[in-house]
GROMACS .gro file of C-alpha atoms in nm:
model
  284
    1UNK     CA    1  -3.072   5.302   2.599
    2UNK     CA    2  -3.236   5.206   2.926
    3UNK     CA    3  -3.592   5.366   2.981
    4UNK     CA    4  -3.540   5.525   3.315
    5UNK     CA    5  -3.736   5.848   3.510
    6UNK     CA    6  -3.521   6.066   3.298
    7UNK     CA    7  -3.653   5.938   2.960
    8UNK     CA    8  -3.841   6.171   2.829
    9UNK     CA    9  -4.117   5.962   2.622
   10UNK     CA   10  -4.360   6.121   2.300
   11UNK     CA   11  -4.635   6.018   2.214
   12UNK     CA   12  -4.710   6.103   1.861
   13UNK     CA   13  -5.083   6.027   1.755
   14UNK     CA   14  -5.304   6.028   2.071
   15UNK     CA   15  -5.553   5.790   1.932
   16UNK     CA   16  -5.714   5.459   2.109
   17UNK     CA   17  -5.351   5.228   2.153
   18UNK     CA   18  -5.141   5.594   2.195
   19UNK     CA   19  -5.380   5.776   2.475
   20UNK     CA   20  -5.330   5.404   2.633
   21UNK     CA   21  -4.921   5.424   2.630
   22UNK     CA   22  -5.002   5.753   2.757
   23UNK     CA   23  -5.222   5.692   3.047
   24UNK     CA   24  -4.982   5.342   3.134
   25UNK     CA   25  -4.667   5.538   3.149
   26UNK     CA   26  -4.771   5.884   3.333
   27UNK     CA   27  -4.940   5.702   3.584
   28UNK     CA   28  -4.593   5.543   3.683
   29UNK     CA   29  -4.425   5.903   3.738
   30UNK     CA   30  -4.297   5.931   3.380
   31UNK     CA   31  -4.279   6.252   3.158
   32UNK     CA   32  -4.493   6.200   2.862
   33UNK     CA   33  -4.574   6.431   2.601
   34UNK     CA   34  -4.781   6.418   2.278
   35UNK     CA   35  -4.858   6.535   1.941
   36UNK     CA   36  -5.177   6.492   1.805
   37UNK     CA   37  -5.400   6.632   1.509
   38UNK     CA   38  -5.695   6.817   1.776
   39UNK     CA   39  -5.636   7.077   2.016
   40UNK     CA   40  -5.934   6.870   2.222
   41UNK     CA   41  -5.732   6.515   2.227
   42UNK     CA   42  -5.492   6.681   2.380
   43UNK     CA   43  -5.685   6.898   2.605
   44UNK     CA   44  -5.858   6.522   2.708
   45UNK     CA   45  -5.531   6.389   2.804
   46UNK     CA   46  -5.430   6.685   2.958
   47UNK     CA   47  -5.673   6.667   3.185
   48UNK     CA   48  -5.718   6.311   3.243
   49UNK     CA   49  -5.386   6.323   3.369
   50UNK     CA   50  -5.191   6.140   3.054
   51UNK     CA   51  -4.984   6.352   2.921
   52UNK     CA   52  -4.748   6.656   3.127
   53UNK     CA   53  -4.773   6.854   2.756
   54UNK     CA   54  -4.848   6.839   2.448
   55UNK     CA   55  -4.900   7.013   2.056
   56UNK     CA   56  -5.155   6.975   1.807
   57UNK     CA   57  -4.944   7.067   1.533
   58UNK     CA   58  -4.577   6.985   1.448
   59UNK     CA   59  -4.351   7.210   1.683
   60UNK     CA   60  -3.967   7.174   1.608
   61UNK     CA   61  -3.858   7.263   1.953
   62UNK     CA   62  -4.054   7.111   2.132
   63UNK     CA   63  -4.011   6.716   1.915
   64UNK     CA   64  -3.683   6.748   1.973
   65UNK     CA   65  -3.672   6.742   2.350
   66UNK     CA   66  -3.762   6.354   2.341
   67UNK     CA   67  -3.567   6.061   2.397
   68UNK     CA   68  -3.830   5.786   2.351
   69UNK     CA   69  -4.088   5.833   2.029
   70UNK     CA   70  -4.349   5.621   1.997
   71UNK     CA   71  -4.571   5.619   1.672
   72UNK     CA   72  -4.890   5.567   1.688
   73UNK     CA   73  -5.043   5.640   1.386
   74UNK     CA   74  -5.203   5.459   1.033
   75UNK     CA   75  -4.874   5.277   0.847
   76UNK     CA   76  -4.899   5.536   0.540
   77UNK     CA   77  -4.886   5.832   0.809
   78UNK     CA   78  -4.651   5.708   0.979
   79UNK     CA   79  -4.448   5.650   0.686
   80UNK     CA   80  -4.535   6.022   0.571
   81UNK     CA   81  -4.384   6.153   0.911
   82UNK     CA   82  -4.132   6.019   0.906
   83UNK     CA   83  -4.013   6.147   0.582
   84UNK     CA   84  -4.155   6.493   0.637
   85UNK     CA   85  -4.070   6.604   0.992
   86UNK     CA   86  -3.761   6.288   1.126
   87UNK     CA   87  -3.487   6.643   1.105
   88UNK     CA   88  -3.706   6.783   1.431
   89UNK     CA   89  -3.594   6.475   1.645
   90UNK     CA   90  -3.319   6.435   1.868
   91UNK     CA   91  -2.993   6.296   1.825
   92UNK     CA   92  -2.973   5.972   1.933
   93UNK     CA   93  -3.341   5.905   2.014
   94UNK     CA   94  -3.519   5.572   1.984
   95UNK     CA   95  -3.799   5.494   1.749
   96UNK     CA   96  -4.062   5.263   1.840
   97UNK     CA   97  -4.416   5.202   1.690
   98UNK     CA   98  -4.765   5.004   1.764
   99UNK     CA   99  -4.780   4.913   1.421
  100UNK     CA  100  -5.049   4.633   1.300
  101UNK     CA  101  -4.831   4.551   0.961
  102UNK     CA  102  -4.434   4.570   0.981
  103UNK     CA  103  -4.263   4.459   0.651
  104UNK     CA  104  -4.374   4.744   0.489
  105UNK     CA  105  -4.312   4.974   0.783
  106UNK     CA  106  -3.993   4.829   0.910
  107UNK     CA  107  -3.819   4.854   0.659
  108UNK     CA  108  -3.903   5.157   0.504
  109UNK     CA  109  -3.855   5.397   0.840
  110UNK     CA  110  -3.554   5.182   0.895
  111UNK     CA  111  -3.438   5.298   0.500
  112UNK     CA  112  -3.514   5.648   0.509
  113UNK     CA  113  -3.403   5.740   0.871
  114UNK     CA  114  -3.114   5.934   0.958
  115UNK     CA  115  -2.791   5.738   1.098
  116UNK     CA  116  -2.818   5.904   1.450
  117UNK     CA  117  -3.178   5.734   1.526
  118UNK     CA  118  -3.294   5.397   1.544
  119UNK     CA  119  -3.639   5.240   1.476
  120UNK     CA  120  -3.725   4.906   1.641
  121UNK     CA  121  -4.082   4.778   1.579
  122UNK     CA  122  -4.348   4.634   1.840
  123UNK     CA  123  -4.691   4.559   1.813
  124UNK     CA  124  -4.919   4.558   2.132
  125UNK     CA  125  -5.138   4.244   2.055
  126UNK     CA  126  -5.451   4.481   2.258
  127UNK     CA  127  -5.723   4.698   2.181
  128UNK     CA  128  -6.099   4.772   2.173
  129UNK     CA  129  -6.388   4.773   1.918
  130UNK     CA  130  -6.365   5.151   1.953
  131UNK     CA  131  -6.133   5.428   1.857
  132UNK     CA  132  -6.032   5.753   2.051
  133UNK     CA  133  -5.850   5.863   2.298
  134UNK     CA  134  -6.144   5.885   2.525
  135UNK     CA  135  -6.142   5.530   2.524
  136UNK     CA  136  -5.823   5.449   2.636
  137UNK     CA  137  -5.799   5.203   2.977
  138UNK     CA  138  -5.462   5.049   3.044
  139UNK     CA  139  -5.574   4.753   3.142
  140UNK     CA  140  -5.625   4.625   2.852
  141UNK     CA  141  -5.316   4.576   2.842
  142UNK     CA  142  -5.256   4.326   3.165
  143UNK     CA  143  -5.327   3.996   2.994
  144UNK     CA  144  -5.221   4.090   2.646
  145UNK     CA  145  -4.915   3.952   2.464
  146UNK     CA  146  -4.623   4.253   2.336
  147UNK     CA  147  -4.419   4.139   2.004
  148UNK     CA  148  -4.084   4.333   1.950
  149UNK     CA  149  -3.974   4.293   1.541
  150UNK     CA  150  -3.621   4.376   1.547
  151UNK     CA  151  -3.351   4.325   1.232
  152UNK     CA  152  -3.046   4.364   1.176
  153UNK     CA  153  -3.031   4.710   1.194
  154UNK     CA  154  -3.127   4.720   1.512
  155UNK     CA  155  -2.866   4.736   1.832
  156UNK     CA  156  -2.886   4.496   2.139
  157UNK     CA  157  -2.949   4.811   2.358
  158UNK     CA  158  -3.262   4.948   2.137
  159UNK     CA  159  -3.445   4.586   2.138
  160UNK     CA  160  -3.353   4.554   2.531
  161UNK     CA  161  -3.547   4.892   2.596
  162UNK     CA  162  -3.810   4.796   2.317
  163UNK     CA  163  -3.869   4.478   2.559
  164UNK     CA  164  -3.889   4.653   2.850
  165UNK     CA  165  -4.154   4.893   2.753
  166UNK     CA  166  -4.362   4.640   2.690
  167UNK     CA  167  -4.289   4.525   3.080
  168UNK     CA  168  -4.360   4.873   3.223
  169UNK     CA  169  -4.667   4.885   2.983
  170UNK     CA  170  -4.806   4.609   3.199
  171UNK     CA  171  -4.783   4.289   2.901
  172UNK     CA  172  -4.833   3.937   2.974
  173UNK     CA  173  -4.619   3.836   2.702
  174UNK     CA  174  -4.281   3.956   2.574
  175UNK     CA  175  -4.178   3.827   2.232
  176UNK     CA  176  -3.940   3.839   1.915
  177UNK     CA  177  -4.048   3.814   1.569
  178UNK     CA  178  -3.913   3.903   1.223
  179UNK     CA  179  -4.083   4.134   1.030
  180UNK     CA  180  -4.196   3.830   0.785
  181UNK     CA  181  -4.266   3.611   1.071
  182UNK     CA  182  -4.505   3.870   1.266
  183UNK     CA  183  -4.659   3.934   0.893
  184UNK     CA  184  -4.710   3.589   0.897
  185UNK     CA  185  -4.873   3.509   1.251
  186UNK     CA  186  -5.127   3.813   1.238
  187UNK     CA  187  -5.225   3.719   0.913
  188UNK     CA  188  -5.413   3.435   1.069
  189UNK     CA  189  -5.433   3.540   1.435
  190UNK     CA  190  -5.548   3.948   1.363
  191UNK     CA  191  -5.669   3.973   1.015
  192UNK     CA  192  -5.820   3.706   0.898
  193UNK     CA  193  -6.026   3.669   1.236
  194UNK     CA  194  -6.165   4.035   1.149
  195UNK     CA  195  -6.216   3.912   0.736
  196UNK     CA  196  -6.427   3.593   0.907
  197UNK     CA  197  -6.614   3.859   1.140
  198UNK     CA  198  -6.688   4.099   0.894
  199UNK     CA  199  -6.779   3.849   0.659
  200UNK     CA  200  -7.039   3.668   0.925
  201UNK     CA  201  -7.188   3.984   0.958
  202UNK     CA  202  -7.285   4.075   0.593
  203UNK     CA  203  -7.413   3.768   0.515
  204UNK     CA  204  -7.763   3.907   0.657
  205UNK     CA  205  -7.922   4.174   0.777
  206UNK     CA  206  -7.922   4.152   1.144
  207UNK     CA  207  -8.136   4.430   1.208
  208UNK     CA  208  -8.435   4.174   1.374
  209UNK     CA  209  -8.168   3.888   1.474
  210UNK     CA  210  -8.085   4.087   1.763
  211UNK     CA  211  -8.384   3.987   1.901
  212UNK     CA  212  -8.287   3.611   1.886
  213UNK     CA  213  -7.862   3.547   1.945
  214UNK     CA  214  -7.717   3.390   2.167
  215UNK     CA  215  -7.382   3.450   2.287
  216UNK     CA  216  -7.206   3.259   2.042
  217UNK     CA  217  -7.269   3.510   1.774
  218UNK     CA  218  -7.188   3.787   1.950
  219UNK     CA  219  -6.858   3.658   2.067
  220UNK     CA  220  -6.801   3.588   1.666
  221UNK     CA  221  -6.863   3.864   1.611
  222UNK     CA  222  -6.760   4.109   1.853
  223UNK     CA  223  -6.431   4.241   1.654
  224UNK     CA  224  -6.666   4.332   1.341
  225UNK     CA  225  -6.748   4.676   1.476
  226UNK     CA  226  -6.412   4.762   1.269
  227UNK     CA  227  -6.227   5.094   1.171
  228UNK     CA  228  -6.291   5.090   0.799
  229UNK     CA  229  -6.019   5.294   0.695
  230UNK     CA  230  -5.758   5.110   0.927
  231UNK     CA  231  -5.820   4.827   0.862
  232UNK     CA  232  -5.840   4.808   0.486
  233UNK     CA  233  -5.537   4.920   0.501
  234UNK     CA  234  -5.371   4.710   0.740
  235UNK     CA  235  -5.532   4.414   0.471
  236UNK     CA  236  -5.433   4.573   0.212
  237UNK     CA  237  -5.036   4.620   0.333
  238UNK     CA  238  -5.039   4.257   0.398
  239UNK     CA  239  -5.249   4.125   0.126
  240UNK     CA  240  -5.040   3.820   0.036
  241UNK     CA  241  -4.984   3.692   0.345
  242UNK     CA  242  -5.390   3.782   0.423
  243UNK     CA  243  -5.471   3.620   0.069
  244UNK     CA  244  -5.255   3.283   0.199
  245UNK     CA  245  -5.443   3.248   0.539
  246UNK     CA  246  -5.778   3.296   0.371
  247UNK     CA  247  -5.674   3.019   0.114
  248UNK     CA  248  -5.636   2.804   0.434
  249UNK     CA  249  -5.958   2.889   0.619
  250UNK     CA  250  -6.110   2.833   0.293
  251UNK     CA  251  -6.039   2.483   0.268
  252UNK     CA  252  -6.100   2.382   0.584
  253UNK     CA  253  -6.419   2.537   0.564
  254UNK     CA  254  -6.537   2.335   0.244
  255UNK     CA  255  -6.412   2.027   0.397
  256UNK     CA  256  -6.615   2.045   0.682
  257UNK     CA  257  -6.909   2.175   0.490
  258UNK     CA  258  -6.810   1.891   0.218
  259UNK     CA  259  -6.843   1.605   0.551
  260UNK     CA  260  -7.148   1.775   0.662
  261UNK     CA  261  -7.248   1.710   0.296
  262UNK     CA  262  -7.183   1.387   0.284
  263UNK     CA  263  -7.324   1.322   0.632
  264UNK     CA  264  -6.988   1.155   0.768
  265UNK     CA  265  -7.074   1.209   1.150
  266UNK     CA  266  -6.733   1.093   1.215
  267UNK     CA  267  -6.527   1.357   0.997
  268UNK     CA  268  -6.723   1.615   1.155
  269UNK     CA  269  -6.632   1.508   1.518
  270UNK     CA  270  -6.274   1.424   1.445
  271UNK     CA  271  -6.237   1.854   1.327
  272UNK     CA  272  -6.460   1.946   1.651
  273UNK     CA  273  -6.193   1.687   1.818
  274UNK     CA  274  -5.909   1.874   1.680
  275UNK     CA  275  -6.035   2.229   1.721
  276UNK     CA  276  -6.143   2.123   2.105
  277UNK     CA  277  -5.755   1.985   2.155
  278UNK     CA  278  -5.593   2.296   1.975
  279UNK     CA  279  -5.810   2.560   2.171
  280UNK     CA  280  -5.787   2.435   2.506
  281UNK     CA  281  -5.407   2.594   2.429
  282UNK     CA  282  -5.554   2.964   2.451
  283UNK     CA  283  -5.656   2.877   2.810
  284UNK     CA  284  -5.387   2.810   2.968
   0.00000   0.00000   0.00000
């Protein structure tokens, strides 16, 4: 399918990433709806100008008018939704998602879903140290890179309008992964970033440090203000590949603390060397 003025797009969790979709798309003359768990999310959106309608509870009728569904919602819910309410949509509507985890998402819509839809995966690389739709602000997603996770279920047509979504969403960055492969790069990239963080930040009690960082610490540290429940699950769904990149980070970490150590002066500066060289990619 091609997204056009026609497509009629859902929106079905109306949370941080989904009131962002929301705000993104409407404001570029498209019909969006949403479904959401409170009557006041969608009142918020409703008046913010986000949505054209929506339902706090699951209404037959009115899921079935959709053409585009995007899922916005925890993998296990998501996963739960799908099982409980995928007779309400529309023949021949297209299945997206802003999953953080996708081999054990993918697949599993992609086993259970009926034969008239299709479910194509994407993961907006953008978000904020806060949840809610309140907090929504599409600009986030300007400089941000989009990754679209088809297989080989998925048609030509459904990954071409998965792609351009992520153009009319406003994304830097378009780009294909496999299920494994995305698994793979946000193991390091996403996940173990926030382990590091959260870890940096329980190793004391920062209640009087405050009164001494600098910025360095902060920007450490800035993704540590995490959703608990999301994100121990998002860990937990990718735990080997997590478990793998930690291993990694681990032993870099005890060789450098091993050269500091041994005072080698010159080990140290050849990894500051390296890091300097391999960063300097990110600002380009």
């Amino acid at each position: 399918m091609e997204i056009n003025k026609d497509t009629k797009i859902l929106i079905v969790g109306l949370g941080l990433i989904g009131g962002t979709y929301a705000q993104a798309l409407s404001d570029q003359g498209y019909e969006v709806g949403a479904v959401a768990r409170r009557k006041e999310t969608i009142d918020f959106a409703l008046d913010k100008g986000w949505i054209r309608h929506g339902r706090w509870e699951v209404d037959e009728d009115y899921i079935g008018d959709f053409d585009l569904v995007v899922f916005a919602l925890y993998p296990h819910i998501f996963l739960e939704w799908i099982r409980d309410h995928q007779h309400c949509l529309k023949s021949g509507a297209l299945l997206t998602d802003v999953t953080g985890v996708k081999r054990s998402v993918v697949y599993a819509v992609q086993d259970m879903l009926r034969d008239d839809l299709e479910f194509i995966g994407a993961h907006p690389m953008a978000g904020r140290e806060k949840s809610g739709v309140e907090y929504a602000e599409k600009e986030v997603f300007y400089d941000a890179n989009y990754i679209v996770t088809p297989t080989e279920k998925n048609t030509p047509e459904a990954v071409a309008a998965c792609e351009q979504l992520g153009r009319l969403l406003g994304f830097r960055t378009i780009a294909r992964l496999s299920p494994e492969e995305h698994d793979e790069m946000v193991g390091f990239l996403s996940q173990l970033t926030h382990l590091i963080a959260v870890a940096l930040m329980v190793c004391k009690d920062s209640t009087q440090l405050v009164r001494y960082t600098g910025d360095s610490f902060r920007d450490l540290t800035r993704i540590a203000k995490v959703n608990d429940v999301m994100w121990t699950e998002l860990f937990l769904l990718n735990k080997d590949e997590l478990l793998r990149q930690t291993d990694i980070f681990m032993e870099k970490m005890s060789q450098l603390r091993d050269n500091l150590a041994n005072g080698d002066a010159e080990a140290i500066r050849a990894m500051m060397r390296l890091s300097r060289e391999r960063r300097e990619y990110f600002d380009k």
